[in-house]
């Protein structure tokens, strides 16, 4: 399955995903994308073959009420092109989980039913609902348990604060939404203001829209740069921000002040302090 070391995916290969590959004919193998296995050969000829069960790549996506829908939608839009990908949407109970936009994701697995050793653990973030989730010990413990066995532990936006609360970021560099980024240090993590941060088998994206960059970078880590280039073109990812205020250092003072005021109503440092205290108590108990 997937190796935690950068750029390695064993015998896995890359194609265009089942929805597009079936329409492709007379395609020559591309270095870094096709040519590793019979699946790749079938993609190149337009004849798809089922992967054996043990070859499925399991991505465990943790859901909590009110999380930011784009944090999830952007990465899974990219990762759907991974041959043999299997998403597990995990929550306390199976059924619909309402996001910040009102869009519902269907939890397919409960915490206790999820694959115990997924290839990838992915945790989205959000505003106040994500900070509320940090105070849910059952959720945090589930992230800790799954992350301890996952080959890759990943997050977007404030999802990294949940990963940190689970004790999975000590000594690792991590990105986060710009407003609470420095609070990662309370968990022993090393805050990094890069839009995408990969430190060994930990990967994180900055706020919300960074999920697309993050997912494409991981596509390249797993399948080679050519894989990332191809998917980037397929999804026509060529952002042109209309105002250029998407980072604090780029924003004018009035916009930045207002954004800080809004963020402060959704993201509480006191919540992170309490989560960090619980983590420290757990570490002492386990010592």
Coordinates of C-alpha atoms in Angstrom, one line a residue:
X1 CA 0.0 0.0 0.0
X2 CA 1.1 3.6 0.5
X3 CA 4.5 4.3 2.0
X4 CA 4.9 7.1 4.5
X5 CA 8.1 8.1 2.8
X6 CA 7.8 10.9 0.3
X7 CA 7.0 10.0 -3.3
X8 CA 6.6 6.3 -2.8
X9 CA 3.5 4.3 -3.6
X10 CA 4.8 0.8 -4.1
X11 CA 3.2 -0.7 -7.2
X12 CA 0.4 1.8 -7.4
X13 CA 0.0 3.8 -10.6
X14 CA -1.9 6.7 -12.0
X15 CA -4.5 7.1 -14.7
X16 CA -7.5 9.4 -15.2
X17 CA -10.0 7.8 -12.9
X18 CA -12.8 5.5 -13.9
X19 CA -15.1 8.2 -15.0
X20 CA -12.7 9.5 -17.7
X21 CA -10.4 6.6 -18.4
X22 CA -13.2 4.6 -20.1
X23 CA -13.4 7.1 -22.8
X24 CA -9.6 7.1 -23.6
X25 CA -8.2 5.1 -26.4
X26 CA -4.7 5.0 -28.0
X27 CA -3.1 6.7 -25.1
X28 CA 0.6 6.1 -24.7
X29 CA 1.8 5.5 -21.1
X30 CA 3.1 8.7 -19.4
X31 CA 6.2 8.4 -17.2
X32 CA 5.2 8.6 -13.6
X33 CA 1.6 8.0 -14.3
X34 CA 1.1 4.8 -16.2
X35 CA 3.1 1.7 -16.8
X36 CA 3.3 0.2 -13.3
X37 CA 0.6 -2.4 -13.4
X38 CA -2.2 -4.0 -15.3
X39 CA -4.5 -1.3 -14.2
X40 CA -2.4 1.3 -15.9
X41 CA -2.3 -0.7 -19.0
X42 CA -6.0 -1.0 -19.0
X43 CA -6.3 2.8 -18.5
X44 CA -4.0 3.4 -21.5
X45 CA -6.2 1.1 -23.7
X46 CA -9.5 2.4 -22.4
X47 CA -10.3 -1.1 -20.9
X48 CA -10.7 -0.8 -17.1
X49 CA -10.1 -3.7 -14.9
X50 CA -11.2 -4.1 -11.3
X51 CA -8.4 -3.8 -8.7
X52 CA -8.1 -6.6 -6.2
X53 CA -9.4 -5.7 -2.7
X54 CA -6.0 -5.5 -1.2
X55 CA -4.9 -2.9 -3.7
X56 CA -7.5 -0.4 -2.7
X57 CA -6.2 2.9 -1.4
X58 CA -8.3 3.7 1.7
X59 CA -8.6 7.4 2.6
X60 CA -10.4 7.9 5.9
X61 CA -12.1 11.3 6.0
X62 CA -13.2 12.4 9.5
X63 CA -16.5 14.4 9.6
X64 CA -17.8 16.6 12.4
X65 CA -20.9 18.8 12.3
X66 CA -20.4 22.2 10.7
X67 CA -17.0 21.5 9.2
X68 CA -16.1 23.6 6.1
X69 CA -17.5 21.8 3.1
X70 CA -14.8 23.1 0.7
X71 CA -12.1 21.6 3.0
X72 CA -13.4 18.2 2.0
X73 CA -14.7 18.9 -1.5
X74 CA -11.4 20.2 -3.0
X75 CA -9.2 17.2 -1.8
X76 CA -11.7 14.5 -2.8
X77 CA -12.2 16.1 -6.2
X78 CA -8.5 15.6 -6.8
X79 CA -8.1 12.3 -5.1
X80 CA -11.0 10.7 -7.0
X81 CA -8.5 10.2 -9.8
X82 CA -6.4 7.8 -7.7
X83 CA -6.8 4.3 -9.1
X84 CA -8.5 2.1 -6.6
X85 CA -9.3 4.9 -4.2
X86 CA -11.9 4.1 -1.5
X87 CA -13.2 6.9 0.7
X88 CA -14.4 6.2 4.2
X89 CA -16.4 9.0 5.6
X90 CA -16.2 8.6 9.4
X91 CA -18.3 10.1 12.2
X92 CA -19.8 9.2 15.5
X93 CA -22.8 7.7 13.8
X94 CA -23.6 6.8 10.2
X95 CA -25.8 9.1 8.3
X96 CA -25.9 12.8 7.2
X97 CA -23.5 15.3 8.6
X98 CA -24.4 19.0 7.9
X99 CA -21.5 21.2 6.9
X100 CA -21.1 25.0 7.2
X101 CA -23.0 25.6 3.9
X102 CA -25.8 23.2 4.7
X103 CA -24.5 20.6 2.3
X104 CA -24.7 17.2 3.8
X105 CA -22.0 14.5 3.7
X106 CA -23.1 10.9 4.5
X107 CA -21.0 9.2 7.1
X108 CA -20.4 5.7 5.8
X109 CA -18.6 4.4 8.9
X110 CA -18.7 5.0 12.6
X111 CA -15.4 5.5 14.5
X112 CA -15.4 1.9 15.6
X113 CA -16.2 0.5 12.1
X114 CA -13.5 2.4 10.2
X115 CA -10.6 0.6 8.7
X116 CA -8.1 0.5 11.5
X117 CA -5.0 1.3 9.4
X118 CA -6.0 3.6 6.5
X119 CA -3.5 4.6 3.9
X120 CA -4.5 8.3 4.5
X121 CA -6.2 10.0 7.4
X122 CA -7.7 13.3 6.4
X123 CA -9.2 15.8 8.8
X124 CA -11.0 19.0 7.5
X125 CA -11.4 22.1 9.5
X126 CA -13.8 25.0 10.0
X127 CA -14.7 27.8 12.4
X128 CA -16.5 27.5 15.7
X129 CA -17.8 23.9 15.0
X130 CA -14.2 22.7 14.6
X131 CA -13.2 24.3 17.9
X132 CA -16.3 22.7 19.5
X133 CA -15.0 19.4 18.0
X134 CA -11.7 19.8 19.9
X135 CA -13.7 19.4 23.1
X136 CA -15.2 16.1 22.0
X137 CA -12.8 13.5 23.5
X138 CA -14.5 10.6 21.5
X139 CA -13.7 12.4 18.2
X140 CA -10.2 13.4 19.3
X141 CA -9.5 9.8 20.5
X142 CA -10.7 8.4 17.2
X143 CA -8.3 10.7 15.3
X144 CA -5.5 9.6 17.5
X145 CA -6.2 5.9 17.0
X146 CA -6.6 6.1 13.3
X147 CA -3.7 8.4 12.8
X148 CA -1.4 6.2 14.8
X149 CA -1.9 3.4 12.2
X150 CA -2.3 5.6 9.0
X151 CA 0.5 5.8 6.5
X152 CA -0.2 9.5 6.0
X153 CA -1.8 11.9 8.5
X154 CA -3.3 15.0 6.7
X155 CA -5.4 18.0 7.2
X156 CA -6.7 21.3 5.7
X157 CA -7.3 24.6 7.5
X158 CA -8.0 24.2 11.2
X159 CA -8.2 20.5 10.8
X160 CA -4.5 20.6 11.8
X161 CA -5.6 21.8 15.3
X162 CA -7.7 18.7 15.7
X163 CA -4.8 16.5 14.5
X164 CA -2.6 18.4 17.0
X165 CA -5.1 17.8 19.8
X166 CA -4.9 14.1 19.0
X167 CA -1.2 14.2 19.7
X168 CA -0.1 13.5 16.2
X169 CA 1.9 16.7 15.4
X170 CA 4.5 16.9 18.1
X171 CA 7.8 17.8 16.4
X172 CA 6.2 18.1 13.0
X173 CA 5.9 21.3 10.9
X174 CA 2.3 22.1 10.1
X175 CA 0.2 24.6 8.3
X176 CA -3.2 25.9 9.3
X177 CA -5.6 28.8 8.7
X178 CA -3.7 32.0 9.2
X179 CA -5.6 33.3 12.3
X180 CA -5.0 30.4 14.7
X181 CA -1.8 29.0 13.1
X182 CA 0.6 29.9 15.9
X183 CA -1.6 28.0 18.4
X184 CA -0.3 24.8 16.9
X185 CA 2.8 25.2 19.1
X186 CA 0.6 24.5 22.1
X187 CA 0.5 20.9 20.9
X188 CA 4.3 20.7 20.3
X189 CA 3.9 21.3 16.6
X190 CA 6.0 23.8 14.6
X191 CA 3.7 26.3 12.9
X192 CA 4.6 27.0 9.2
X193 CA 3.0 29.7 7.1
X194 CA 3.4 27.8 3.8
X195 CA 0.3 27.1 1.8
X196 CA 1.1 23.4 1.8
X197 CA 3.5 21.8 4.3
X198 CA 4.8 18.2 4.0
X199 CA 6.9 17.0 6.9
X200 CA 7.7 13.3 6.6
X201 CA 4.3 11.6 6.5
X202 CA 2.4 14.6 7.8
X203 CA 0.8 16.9 5.2
X204 CA -1.3 20.0 5.9
X205 CA -2.9 22.8 3.9
X206 CA -3.6 26.4 4.9
X207 CA -7.0 27.9 5.1
X208 CA -10.0 26.5 3.1
X209 CA -8.9 27.1 -0.6
X210 CA -5.5 25.6 0.1
X211 CA -7.2 22.2 0.0
X212 CA -6.8 22.1 -3.8
X213 CA -3.1 22.9 -3.7
X214 CA -2.6 20.5 -0.8
X215 CA -4.4 17.6 -2.7
X216 CA -2.5 18.2 -5.9
X217 CA 0.8 18.2 -4.0
X218 CA 0.0 14.9 -2.4
X219 CA -1.1 13.5 -5.8
X220 CA 2.5 14.3 -6.9
X221 CA 4.0 12.9 -3.7
X222 CA 2.2 9.6 -4.3
X223 CA 2.2 9.2 -8.0
X224 CA 5.0 11.5 -9.3
X225 CA 4.9 15.1 -10.6
X226 CA 3.4 14.1 -13.9
X227 CA 0.3 12.8 -12.0
X228 CA -0.1 16.1 -10.3
X229 CA 0.3 18.0 -13.6
X230 CA -2.3 15.9 -15.3
X231 CA -4.9 16.2 -12.6
X232 CA -4.3 20.0 -12.3
X233 CA -5.1 20.3 -16.0
X234 CA -8.1 17.9 -15.8
X235 CA -9.8 20.0 -13.1
X236 CA -8.6 23.3 -14.8
X237 CA -7.0 24.6 -11.7
X238 CA -5.6 28.0 -12.7
X239 CA -6.7 30.4 -9.9
X240 CA -6.8 34.2 -10.5
X241 CA -7.9 35.8 -7.2
X242 CA -9.8 39.0 -8.1
X243 CA -8.6 41.1 -5.2
X244 CA -5.3 39.6 -4.1
X245 CA -6.1 39.8 -0.4
X246 CA -6.0 36.1 0.3
X247 CA -3.2 36.2 2.9
X248 CA -2.7 38.6 5.8
X249 CA 0.5 40.0 4.3
X250 CA -1.3 40.9 1.1
X251 CA -4.4 42.5 2.6
X252 CA -5.0 46.1 3.2
X253 CA -5.2 47.2 6.9
X254 CA -8.9 47.7 7.0
X255 CA -9.7 44.3 5.5
X256 CA -7.2 42.6 7.8
X257 CA -8.7 44.2 10.9
X258 CA -12.2 43.2 10.0
X259 CA -11.1 39.6 9.1
X260 CA -9.4 39.3 12.5
X261 CA -12.5 40.5 14.3
X262 CA -14.7 38.0 12.5
X263 CA -12.2 35.2 13.1
X264 CA -11.9 35.9 16.8
X265 CA -15.6 35.2 17.2
X266 CA -15.2 31.8 15.6
X267 CA -11.8 30.6 16.9
X268 CA -11.1 30.6 20.6
X269 CA -7.5 30.2 21.9
X270 CA -9.0 29.1 25.3
X271 CA -10.4 26.0 23.5
X272 CA -7.0 25.1 22.2
X273 CA -5.5 25.7 25.7
X274 CA -7.9 23.2 27.2
X275 CA -7.3 20.7 24.4
X276 CA -3.5 21.0 24.9
X277 CA -4.0 20.5 28.7
X278 CA -5.9 17.3 28.1
X279 CA -3.2 16.1 25.7
X280 CA -0.5 16.8 28.2
X281 CA -2.4 14.9 30.9
X282 CA -2.7 12.0 28.6
X283 CA 1.0 12.0 27.8
X284 CA 1.8 12.1 31.5
X285 CA -0.5 9.2 32.1
X286 CA 1.1 7.2 29.4
X287 CA 4.7 8.0 30.5

